[in-house]
Amino acid sequence: MTSALTRRELLAKCAALGTLTVGASLLLPTVLAAWEEQEKALKPTPWNELGPFYRRQAPHVRNLRAAGDPGLPVSVSGRVFNVRGDAVPNAKVEIWQTNHAGRYDINGYRYRSTLNADKSGKYAFDSVVPGHYPGRVCQHIHYLVTADGHKPLTTQLYFATDPVFDGDPDKNFTRDPLITSRELVRPVTITGDPKAMLAAVTFEIVLERL
Ligand SMILES: [Fe+2]
């Protein structure tokens, strides 16, 4: 069972009740902050910029790919966690991307969605691998993730198969100057058959508490 108190509040309660004692040379708030930091099971998902193409209130659609849309179909899924590794229920996951040719729908909501993660933090959507567009080096999907009690996260998902990386994202991810972290470049799994291939990408989100 997860406590309603934050870890820091629980430790402060321990200190107040005398089950935690801090050495005379240490300040309690400093100890609590350092303790909480050391207990983090997961690193927060790195921030990446919002960009100019965000639109509020995209519809709740799970399938962004209309029948006959060109491009490689991709299924993206993941879970939303906090830094302690607990699932964050009911997060709002807003995503937006270009179509396969690198064009954003700036008047409507094609390839845009507001997803509701479920009670176990799961979210998923079907789309196509986005294209490249002038001004940006790599293919990417934008994310804005919000959940009660957590800091909003703006980030972007990249594809390890992006030709820009020459097959070696470890070495080449900095070819896109906006990629702040290698972790944002996700591996791609192909399933199906050559006539109906489906790419699958997993992207876990780790939010910091407010
Ligand atoms: Fe973009």
JSON list of C-alpha atoms and ligand atoms in Angstrom, two decimals:
[
{"chain": "A", "resi": 1, "resn": "MET", "atom": "CA", "xyz": [0.00, 0.00, 0.00]},
{"chain": "A", "resi": 2, "resn": "THR", "atom": "CA", "xyz": [1.31, 3.44, -0.84]},
{"chain": "A", "resi": 3, "resn": "SER", "atom": "CA", "xyz": [1.26, 6.05, 1.91]},
{"chain": "A", "resi": 4, "resn": "ALA", "atom": "CA", "xyz": [-0.48, 9.34, 1.28]},
{"chain": "A", "resi": 5, "resn": "LEU", "atom": "CA", "xyz": [2.55, 11.03, 2.78]},
{"chain": "A", "resi": 6, "resn": "THR", "atom": "CA", "xyz": [5.63, 11.76, 0.71]},
{"chain": "A", "resi": 7, "resn": "ARG", "atom": "CA", "xyz": [8.79, 9.96, 1.74]},
{"chain": "A", "resi": 8, "resn": "ARG", "atom": "CA", "xyz": [10.08, 13.19, 3.20]},
{"chain": "A", "resi": 9, "resn": "GLU", "atom": "CA", "xyz": [6.92, 13.73, 5.23]},
{"chain": "A", "resi": 10, "resn": "LEU", "atom": "CA", "xyz": [7.13, 10.18, 6.55]},
{"chain": "A", "resi": 11, "resn": "LEU", "atom": "CA", "xyz": [10.73, 10.67, 7.62]},
{"chain": "A", "resi": 12, "resn": "ALA", "atom": "CA", "xyz": [9.82, 13.98, 9.25]},
{"chain": "A", "resi": 13, "resn": "LYS", "atom": "CA", "xyz": [7.09, 12.13, 11.14]},
{"chain": "A", "resi": 14, "resn": "CYS", "atom": "CA", "xyz": [9.63, 9.52, 12.24]},
{"chain": "A", "resi": 15, "resn": "ALA", "atom": "CA", "xyz": [11.88, 12.31, 13.50]},
{"chain": "A", "resi": 16, "resn": "ALA", "atom": "CA", "xyz": [8.97, 13.93, 15.34]},
{"chain": "A", "resi": 17, "resn": "LEU", "atom": "CA", "xyz": [8.02, 10.64, 16.99]},
{"chain": "A", "resi": 18, "resn": "GLY", "atom": "CA", "xyz": [11.60, 9.81, 17.87]},
{"chain": "A", "resi": 19, "resn": "THR", "atom": "CA", "xyz": [11.99, 6.73, 15.64]},
{"chain": "A", "resi": 20, "resn": "LEU", "atom": "CA", "xyz": [14.54, 8.63, 13.59]},
{"chain": "A", "resi": 21, "resn": "THR", "atom": "CA", "xyz": [17.31, 10.57, 15.29]},
{"chain": "A", "resi": 22, "resn": "VAL", "atom": "CA", "xyz": [19.72, 12.77, 13.43]},
{"chain": "A", "resi": 23, "resn": "GLY", "atom": "CA", "xyz": [23.25, 13.48, 14.64]},
{"chain": "A", "resi": 24, "resn": "ALA", "atom": "CA", "xyz": [23.74, 16.80, 16.39]},
{"chain": "A", "resi": 25, "resn": "SER", "atom": "CA", "xyz": [25.92, 18.18, 13.59]},
{"chain": "A", "resi": 26, "resn": "LEU", "atom": "CA", "xyz": [23.23, 17.56, 10.94]},
{"chain": "A", "resi": 27, "resn": "LEU", "atom": "CA", "xyz": [20.23, 19.65, 9.99]},
{"chain": "A", "resi": 28, "resn": "LEU", "atom": "CA", "xyz": [17.03, 17.63, 9.73]},
{"chain": "A", "resi": 29, "resn": "PRO", "atom": "CA", "xyz": [15.74, 19.22, 6.46]},
{"chain": "A", "resi": 30, "resn": "THR", "atom": "CA", "xyz": [19.10, 18.57, 4.79]},
{"chain": "A", "resi": 31, "resn": "VAL", "atom": "CA", "xyz": [19.10, 14.95, 5.92]},
{"chain": "A", "resi": 32, "resn": "LEU", "atom": "CA", "xyz": [15.53, 14.41, 4.73]},
{"chain": "A", "resi": 33, "resn": "ALA", "atom": "CA", "xyz": [16.25, 15.87, 1.29]},
{"chain": "A", "resi": 34, "resn": "ALA", "atom": "CA", "xyz": [19.43, 13.79, 0.87]},
{"chain": "A", "resi": 35, "resn": "TRP", "atom": "CA", "xyz": [17.65, 10.63, 2.09]},
{"chain": "A", "resi": 36, "resn": "GLU", "atom": "CA", "xyz": [14.82, 11.11, -0.37]},
{"chain": "A", "resi": 37, "resn": "GLU", "atom": "CA", "xyz": [17.33, 11.71, -3.19]},
{"chain": "A", "resi": 38, "resn": "GLN", "atom": "CA", "xyz": [19.22, 8.50, -2.39]},
{"chain": "A", "resi": 39, "resn": "GLU", "atom": "CA", "xyz": [16.06, 6.44, -2.35]},
{"chain": "A", "resi": 40, "resn": "LYS", "atom": "CA", "xyz": [15.00, 7.41, -5.84]},
{"chain": "A", "resi": 41, "resn": "ALA", "atom": "CA", "xyz": [14.59, 4.18, -7.75]},
{"chain": "A", "resi": 42, "resn": "LEU", "atom": "CA", "xyz": [14.21, 5.82, -11.16]},
{"chain": "A", "resi": 43, "resn": "LYS", "atom": "CA", "xyz": [15.70, 8.88, -12.77]},
{"chain": "A", "resi": 44, "resn": "PRO", "atom": "CA", "xyz": [13.17, 11.47, -13.98]},
{"chain": "A", "resi": 45, "resn": "THR", "atom": "CA", "xyz": [12.62, 11.40, -17.73]},
{"chain": "A", "resi": 46, "resn": "PRO", "atom": "CA", "xyz": [14.81, 14.13, -19.22]},
{"chain": "A", "resi": 47, "resn": "TRP", "atom": "CA", "xyz": [13.14, 17.34, -20.24]},
{"chain": "A", "resi": 48, "resn": "ASN", "atom": "CA", "xyz": [13.04, 18.30, -23.91]},
{"chain": "A", "resi": 49, "resn": "GLU", "atom": "CA", "xyz": [11.61, 21.46, -25.31]},
{"chain": "A", "resi": 50, "resn": "LEU", "atom": "CA", "xyz": [7.94, 22.03, -26.12]},
{"chain": "A", "resi": 51, "resn": "GLY", "atom": "CA", "xyz": [8.53, 23.45, -29.60]},
{"chain": "A", "resi": 52, "resn": "PRO", "atom": "CA", "xyz": [6.15, 25.72, -31.53]},
{"chain": "A", "resi": 53, "resn": "PHE", "atom": "CA", "xyz": [3.54, 23.18, -32.69]},
{"chain": "A", "resi": 54, "resn": "TYR", "atom": "CA", "xyz": [1.74, 22.26, -29.48]},
{"chain": "A", "resi": 55, "resn": "ARG", "atom": "CA", "xyz": [-2.05, 22.69, -29.54]},
{"chain": "A", "resi": 56, "resn": "ARG", "atom": "CA", "xyz": [-4.21, 22.41, -26.45]},
{"chain": "A", "resi": 57, "resn": "GLN", "atom": "CA", "xyz": [-7.18, 20.08, -26.12]},
{"chain": "A", "resi": 58, "resn": "ALA", "atom": "CA", "xyz": [-6.36, 17.52, -28.74]},
{"chain": "A", "resi": 59, "resn": "PRO", "atom": "CA", "xyz": [-9.09, 14.85, -28.96]},
{"chain": "A", "resi": 60, "resn": "HIS", "atom": "CA", "xyz": [-8.88, 11.62, -27.01]},
{"chain": "A", "resi": 61, "resn": "VAL", "atom": "CA", "xyz": [-7.92, 9.27, -29.81]},
{"chain": "A", "resi": 62, "resn": "ARG", "atom": "CA", "xyz": [-5.84, 6.16, -29.47]},
{"chain": "A", "resi": 63, "resn": "ASN", "atom": "CA", "xyz": [-5.44, 5.52, -33.17]},
{"chain": "A", "resi": 64, "resn": "LEU", "atom": "CA", "xyz": [-3.86, 8.50, -34.93]},
{"chain": "A", "resi": 65, "resn": "ARG", "atom": "CA", "xyz": [-3.31, 6.58, -38.16]},
{"chain": "A", "resi": 66, "resn": "ALA", "atom": "CA", "xyz": [-6.20, 6.79, -40.58]},
{"chain": "A", "resi": 67, "resn": "ALA", "atom": "CA", "xyz": [-6.81, 3.93, -43.02]},
{"chain": "A", "resi": 68, "resn": "GLY", "atom": "CA", "xyz": [-4.49, 4.32, -45.98]},
{"chain": "A", "resi": 69, "resn": "ASP", "atom": "CA", "xyz": [-2.13, 6.81, -44.32]},
{"chain": "A", "resi": 70, "resn": "PRO", "atom": "CA", "xyz": [1.34, 6.35, -45.79]},
{"chain": "A", "resi": 71, "resn": "GLY", "atom": "CA", "xyz": [4.34, 5.72, -43.58]},
{"chain": "A", "resi": 72, "resn": "LEU", "atom": "CA", "xyz": [5.56, 2.94, -41.33]},
{"chain": "A", "resi": 73, "resn": "PRO", "atom": "CA", "xyz": [2.89, 2.10, -38.74]},
{"chain": "A", "resi": 74, "resn": "VAL", "atom": "CA", "xyz": [4.16, 2.40, -35.20]},
{"chain": "A", "resi": 75, "resn": "SER", "atom": "CA", "xyz": [2.65, 1.41, -31.93]},
{"chain": "A", "resi": 76, "resn": "VAL", "atom": "CA", "xyz": [3.95, 3.38, -28.95]},
{"chain": "A", "resi": 77, "resn": "SER", "atom": "CA", "xyz": [3.31, 2.37, -25.38]},
{"chain": "A", "resi": 78, "resn": "GLY", "atom": "CA", "xyz": [4.68, 2.77, -21.92]},
{"chain": "A", "resi": 79, "resn": "ARG", "atom": "CA", "xyz": [3.87, 3.47, -18.30]},
{"chain": "A", "resi": 80, "resn": "VAL", "atom": "CA", "xyz": [4.03, 6.55, -16.16]},
{"chain": "A", "resi": 81, "resn": "PHE", "atom": "CA", "xyz": [6.00, 6.18, -12.90]},
{"chain": "A", "resi": 82, "resn": "ASN", "atom": "CA", "xyz": [7.22, 8.41, -10.13]},
{"chain": "A", "resi": 83, "resn": "VAL", "atom": "CA", "xyz": [10.89, 8.46, -9.14]},
{"chain": "A", "resi": 84, "resn": "ARG", "atom": "CA", "xyz": [10.26, 5.85, -6.45]},
{"chain": "A", "resi": 85, "resn": "GLY", "atom": "CA", "xyz": [9.14, 3.42, -9.12]},
{"chain": "A", "resi": 86, "resn": "ASP", "atom": "CA", "xyz": [5.43, 3.49, -8.24]},
{"chain": "A", "resi": 87, "resn": "ALA", "atom": "CA", "xyz": [2.94, 3.70, -11.10]},
{"chain": "A", "resi": 88, "resn": "VAL", "atom": "CA", "xyz": [1.29, 7.11, -11.42]},
{"chain": "A", "resi": 89, "resn": "PRO", "atom": "CA", "xyz": [-2.41, 6.49, -12.12]},
{"chain": "A", "resi": 90, "resn": "ASN", "atom": "CA", "xyz": [-4.52, 8.56, -14.51]},
{"chain": "A", "resi": 91, "resn": "ALA", "atom": "CA", "xyz": [-1.81, 10.80, -15.91]},
{"chain": "A", "resi": 92, "resn": "LYS", "atom": "CA", "xyz": [-2.70, 12.92, -18.93]},
{"chain": "A", "resi": 93, "resn": "VAL", "atom": "CA", "xyz": [-0.32, 12.19, -21.81]},
{"chain": "A", "resi": 94, "resn": "GLU", "atom": "CA", "xyz": [-0.58, 14.71, -24.65]},
{"chain": "A", "resi": 95, "resn": "ILE", "atom": "CA", "xyz": [1.32, 13.78, -27.79]},
{"chain": "A", "resi": 96, "resn": "TRP", "atom": "CA", "xyz": [1.80, 15.47, -31.14]},
{"chain": "A", "resi": 97, "resn": "GLN", "atom": "CA", "xyz": [3.92, 14.71, -34.18]},
{"chain": "A", "resi": 98, "resn": "THR", "atom": "CA", "xyz": [4.19, 15.25, -37.92]},
{"chain": "A", "resi": 99, "resn": "ASN", "atom": "CA", "xyz": [2.81, 12.85, -40.47]},
{"chain": "A", "resi": 100, "resn": "HIS", "atom": "CA", "xyz": [5.23, 10.55, -42.30]},
{"chain": "A", "resi": 101, "resn": "ALA", "atom": "CA", "xyz": [6.22, 13.43, -44.61]},
{"chain": "A", "resi": 102, "resn": "GLY", "atom": "CA", "xyz": [7.26, 15.78, -41.80]},
{"chain": "A", "resi": 103, "resn": "ARG", "atom": "CA", "xyz": [4.16, 17.99, -41.80]},
{"chain": "A", "resi": 104, "resn": "TYR", "atom": "CA", "xyz": [2.29, 19.12, -38.69]},
{"chain": "A", "resi": 105, "resn": "ASP", "atom": "CA", "xyz": [-1.44, 19.68, -38.86]},
{"chain": "A", "resi": 106, "resn": "ILE", "atom": "CA", "xyz": [-1.50, 23.24, -37.55]},
{"chain": "A", "resi": 107, "resn": "ASN", "atom": "CA", "xyz": [-5.20, 23.84, -38.23]},
{"chain": "A", "resi": 108, "resn": "GLY", "atom": "CA", "xyz": [-6.67, 20.56, -37.06]},
{"chain": "A", "resi": 109, "resn": "TYR", "atom": "CA", "xyz": [-5.73, 17.64, -34.86]},
{"chain": "A", "resi": 110, "resn": "ARG", "atom": "CA", "xyz": [-4.27, 15.00, -37.15]},
{"chain": "A", "resi": 111, "resn": "TYR", "atom": "CA", "xyz": [-1.48, 13.17, -35.35]},
{"chain": "A", "resi": 112, "resn": "ARG", "atom": "CA", "xyz": [-2.36, 14.82, -32.08]},
{"chain": "A", "resi": 113, "resn": "SER", "atom": "CA", "xyz": [-3.97, 13.19, -29.07]},
{"chain": "A", "resi": 114, "resn": "THR", "atom": "CA", "xyz": [-4.73, 13.53, -25.40]},
{"chain": "A", "resi": 115, "resn": "LEU", "atom": "CA", "xyz": [-4.32, 10.09, -23.83]},
{"chain": "A", "resi": 116, "resn": "ASN", "atom": "CA", "xyz": [-5.41, 9.09, -20.37]},
{"chain": "A", "resi": 117, "resn": "ALA", "atom": "CA", "xyz": [-3.06, 6.66, -18.73]},
{"chain": "A", "resi": 118, "resn": "ASP", "atom": "CA", "xyz": [-4.93, 3.96, -16.81]},
{"chain": "A", "resi": 119, "resn": "LYS", "atom": "CA", "xyz": [-4.78, 3.11, -13.12]},
{"chain": "A", "resi": 120, "resn": "SER", "atom": "CA", "xyz": [-1.51, 1.25, -13.54]},
{"chain": "A", "resi": 121, "resn": "GLY", "atom": "CA", "xyz": [0.01, 4.16, -15.46]},
{"chain": "A", "resi": 122, "resn": "LYS", "atom": "CA", "xyz": [-0.26, 2.49, -18.89]},
{"chain": "A", "resi": 123, "resn": "TYR", "atom": "CA", "xyz": [-0.74, 4.50, -22.05]},
{"chain": "A", "resi": 124, "resn": "ALA", "atom": "CA", "xyz": [-0.61, 3.46, -25.70]},
{"chain": "A", "resi": 125, "resn": "PHE", "atom": "CA", "xyz": [-1.30, 4.85, -29.16]},
{"chain": "A", "resi": 126, "resn": "ASP", "atom": "CA", "xyz": [-1.00, 3.82, -32.80]},
{"chain": "A", "resi": 127, "resn": "SER", "atom": "CA", "xyz": [0.52, 6.15, -35.35]},
{"chain": "A", "resi": 128, "resn": "VAL", "atom": "CA", "xyz": [3.13, 6.28, -38.09]},
{"chain": "A", "resi": 129, "resn": "VAL", "atom": "CA", "xyz": [6.82, 7.02, -37.74]},
{"chain": "A", "resi": 130, "resn": "PRO", "atom": "CA", "xyz": [7.01, 10.81, -38.16]},
{"chain": "A", "resi": 131, "resn": "GLY", "atom": "CA", "xyz": [9.02, 12.41, -40.95]},
{"chain": "A", "resi": 132, "resn": "HIS", "atom": "CA", "xyz": [11.88, 14.87, -40.88]},
{"chain": "A", "resi": 133, "resn": "TYR", "atom": "CA", "xyz": [11.11, 18.56, -41.32]},
{"chain": "A", "resi": 134, "resn": "PRO", "atom": "CA", "xyz": [13.15, 21.68, -41.95]},
{"chain": "A", "resi": 135, "resn": "GLY", "atom": "CA", "xyz": [14.55, 23.12, -38.75]},
{"chain": "A", "resi": 136, "resn": "ARG", "atom": "CA", "xyz": [14.68, 19.80, -36.95]},
{"chain": "A", "resi": 137, "resn": "VAL", "atom": "CA", "xyz": [17.30, 17.14, -37.44]},
{"chain": "A", "resi": 138, "resn": "CYS", "atom": "CA", "xyz": [15.59, 13.99, -36.12]},
{"chain": "A", "resi": 139, "resn": "GLN", "atom": "CA", "xyz": [12.21, 12.28, -36.26]},
{"chain": "A", "resi": 140, "resn": "HIS", "atom": "CA", "xyz": [10.42, 12.80, -32.97]},
{"chain": "A", "resi": 141, "resn": "ILE", "atom": "CA", "xyz": [7.11, 12.67, -31.09]},
{"chain": "A", "resi": 142, "resn": "HIS", "atom": "CA", "xyz": [6.38, 15.43, -28.59]},
{"chain": "A", "resi": 143, "resn": "TYR", "atom": "CA", "xyz": [5.03, 14.67, -25.12]},
{"chain": "A", "resi": 144, "resn": "LEU", "atom": "CA", "xyz": [3.44, 16.79, -22.42]},
{"chain": "A", "resi": 145, "resn": "VAL", "atom": "CA", "xyz": [2.65, 14.66, -19.37]},
{"chain": "A", "resi": 146, "resn": "THR", "atom": "CA", "xyz": [0.71, 15.98, -16.39]},
{"chain": "A", "resi": 147, "resn": "ALA", "atom": "CA", "xyz": [-0.53, 14.25, -13.25]},
{"chain": "A", "resi": 148, "resn": "ASP", "atom": "CA", "xyz": [-1.84, 15.46, -9.90]},
{"chain": "A", "resi": 149, "resn": "GLY", "atom": "CA", "xyz": [0.95, 16.04, -7.40]},
{"chain": "A", "resi": 150, "resn": "HIS", "atom": "CA", "xyz": [3.69, 15.84, -10.02]},
{"chain": "A", "resi": 151, "resn": "LYS", "atom": "CA", "xyz": [5.73, 18.30, -12.01]},
{"chain": "A", "resi": 152, "resn": "PRO", "atom": "CA", "xyz": [4.53, 18.57, -15.62]},
{"chain": "A", "resi": 153, "resn": "LEU", "atom": "CA", "xyz": [6.99, 17.01, -18.05]},
{"chain": "A", "resi": 154, "resn": "THR", "atom": "CA", "xyz": [7.66, 18.24, -21.56]},
{"chain": "A", "resi": 155, "resn": "THR", "atom": "CA", "xyz": [9.79, 15.85, -23.56]},
{"chain": "A", "resi": 156, "resn": "GLN", "atom": "CA", "xyz": [10.29, 14.18, -26.93]},
{"chain": "A", "resi": 157, "resn": "LEU", "atom": "CA", "xyz": [10.67, 10.59, -28.07]},
{"chain": "A", "resi": 158, "resn": "TYR", "atom": "CA", "xyz": [13.26, 9.77, -30.76]},
{"chain": "A", "resi": 159, "resn": "PHE", "atom": "CA", "xyz": [13.82, 6.62, -32.81]},
{"chain": "A", "resi": 160, "resn": "ALA", "atom": "CA", "xyz": [17.08, 4.67, -32.72]},
{"chain": "A", "resi": 161, "resn": "THR", "atom": "CA", "xyz": [16.46, 3.77, -36.38]},
{"chain": "A", "resi": 162, "resn": "ASP", "atom": "CA", "xyz": [16.50, 7.43, -37.49]},
{"chain": "A", "resi": 163, "resn": "PRO", "atom": "CA", "xyz": [18.91, 7.59, -40.47]},
{"chain": "A", "resi": 164, "resn": "VAL", "atom": "CA", "xyz": [20.55, 10.61, -38.85]},
{"chain": "A", "resi": 165, "resn": "PHE", "atom": "CA", "xyz": [22.15, 8.27, -36.29]},
{"chain": "A", "resi": 166, "resn": "ASP", "atom": "CA", "xyz": [23.83, 6.05, -38.90]},
{"chain": "A", "resi": 167, "resn": "GLY", "atom": "CA", "xyz": [22.80, 3.04, -36.83]},
{"chain": "A", "resi": 168, "resn": "ASP", "atom": "CA", "xyz": [24.75, 4.21, -33.80]},
{"chain": "A", "resi": 169, "resn": "PRO", "atom": "CA", "xyz": [22.67, 6.50, -31.58]},
{"chain": "A", "resi": 170, "resn": "ASP", "atom": "CA", "xyz": [25.13, 6.05, -28.69]},
{"chain": "A", "resi": 171, "resn": "LYS", "atom": "CA", "xyz": [27.75, 7.83, -30.73]},
{"chain": "A", "resi": 172, "resn": "ASN", "atom": "CA", "xyz": [25.60, 10.07, -32.91]},
{"chain": "A", "resi": 173, "resn": "PHE", "atom": "CA", "xyz": [22.61, 11.25, -30.87]},
{"chain": "A", "resi": 174, "resn": "THR", "atom": "CA", "xyz": [24.19, 14.70, -30.51]},
{"chain": "A", "resi": 175, "resn": "ARG", "atom": "CA", "xyz": [23.81, 15.22, -34.27]},
{"chain": "A", "resi": 176, "resn": "ASP", "atom": "CA", "xyz": [20.47, 16.69, -33.26]},
{"chain": "A", "resi": 177, "resn": "PRO", "atom": "CA", "xyz": [21.46, 19.56, -30.96]},
{"chain": "A", "resi": 178, "resn": "LEU", "atom": "CA", "xyz": [18.03, 19.43, -29.29]},
{"chain": "A", "resi": 179, "resn": "ILE", "atom": "CA", "xyz": [18.50, 15.87, -28.01]},
{"chain": "A", "resi": 180, "resn": "THR", "atom": "CA", "xyz": [19.48, 16.47, -24.40]},
{"chain": "A", "resi": 181, "resn": "SER", "atom": "CA", "xyz": [19.84, 12.83, -23.42]},
{"chain": "A", "resi": 182, "resn": "ARG", "atom": "CA", "xyz": [20.57, 9.49, -25.07]},
{"chain": "A", "resi": 183, "resn": "GLU", "atom": "CA", "xyz": [17.72, 8.01, -23.01]},
{"chain": "A", "resi": 184, "resn": "LEU", "atom": "CA", "xyz": [15.19, 9.76, -25.20]},
{"chain": "A", "resi": 185, "resn": "VAL", "atom": "CA", "xyz": [16.31, 7.74, -28.23]},
{"chain": "A", "resi": 186, "resn": "ARG", "atom": "CA", "xyz": [14.27, 4.53, -28.08]},
{"chain": "A", "resi": 187, "resn": "PRO", "atom": "CA", "xyz": [14.91, 1.16, -29.74]},
{"chain": "A", "resi": 188, "resn": "VAL", "atom": "CA", "xyz": [12.47, -0.06, -32.38]},
{"chain": "A", "resi": 189, "resn": "THR", "atom": "CA", "xyz": [11.03, -3.58, -32.62]},
{"chain": "A", "resi": 190, "resn": "ILE", "atom": "CA", "xyz": [9.51, -4.72, -35.92]},
{"chain": "A", "resi": 191, "resn": "THR", "atom": "CA", "xyz": [6.74, -7.31, -36.01]},
{"chain": "A", "resi": 192, "resn": "GLY", "atom": "CA", "xyz": [4.24, -8.48, -38.62]},
{"chain": "A", "resi": 193, "resn": "ASP", "atom": "CA", "xyz": [5.39, -9.53, -42.06]},
{"chain": "A", "resi": 194, "resn": "PRO", "atom": "CA", "xyz": [7.17, -7.60, -44.81]},
{"chain": "A", "resi": 195, "resn": "LYS", "atom": "CA", "xyz": [3.84, -6.59, -46.39]},
{"chain": "A", "resi": 196, "resn": "ALA", "atom": "CA", "xyz": [2.33, -5.37, -43.14]},
{"chain": "A", "resi": 197, "resn": "MET", "atom": "CA", "xyz": [5.15, -4.34, -40.87]},
{"chain": "A", "resi": 198, "resn": "LEU", "atom": "CA", "xyz": [4.49, -2.77, -37.52]},
{"chain": "A", "resi": 199, "resn": "ALA", "atom": "CA", "xyz": [7.12, -0.94, -35.50]},
{"chain": "A", "resi": 200, "resn": "ALA", "atom": "CA", "xyz": [6.79, -0.96, -31.73]},
{"chain": "A", "resi": 201, "resn": "VAL", "atom": "CA", "xyz": [8.44, 1.47, -29.37]},
{"chain": "A", "resi": 202, "resn": "THR", "atom": "CA", "xyz": [8.29, 1.59, -25.59]},
{"chain": "A", "resi": 203, "resn": "PHE", "atom": "CA", "xyz": [8.71, 4.88, -23.79]},
{"chain": "A", "resi": 204, "resn": "GLU", "atom": "CA", "xyz": [8.43, 4.90, -20.01]},
{"chain": "A", "resi": 205, "resn": "ILE", "atom": "CA", "xyz": [7.82, 8.23, -18.33]},
{"chain": "A", "resi": 206, "resn": "VAL", "atom": "CA", "xyz": [9.18, 9.08, -14.88]},
{"chain": "A", "resi": 207, "resn": "LEU", "atom": "CA", "xyz": [7.71, 12.15, -13.21]},
{"chain": "A", "resi": 208, "resn": "GLU", "atom": "CA", "xyz": [9.08, 14.13, -10.29]},
{"chain": "A", "resi": 209, "resn": "ARG", "atom": "CA", "xyz": [6.76, 14.97, -7.43]},
{"chain": "A", "resi": 210, "resn": "LEU", "atom": "CA", "xyz": [5.83, 18.56, -6.81]},
{"chain": "B", "resi": 1, "resn": "FE", "atom": "FE", "xyz": [8.48, 18.88, -33.50]}
]
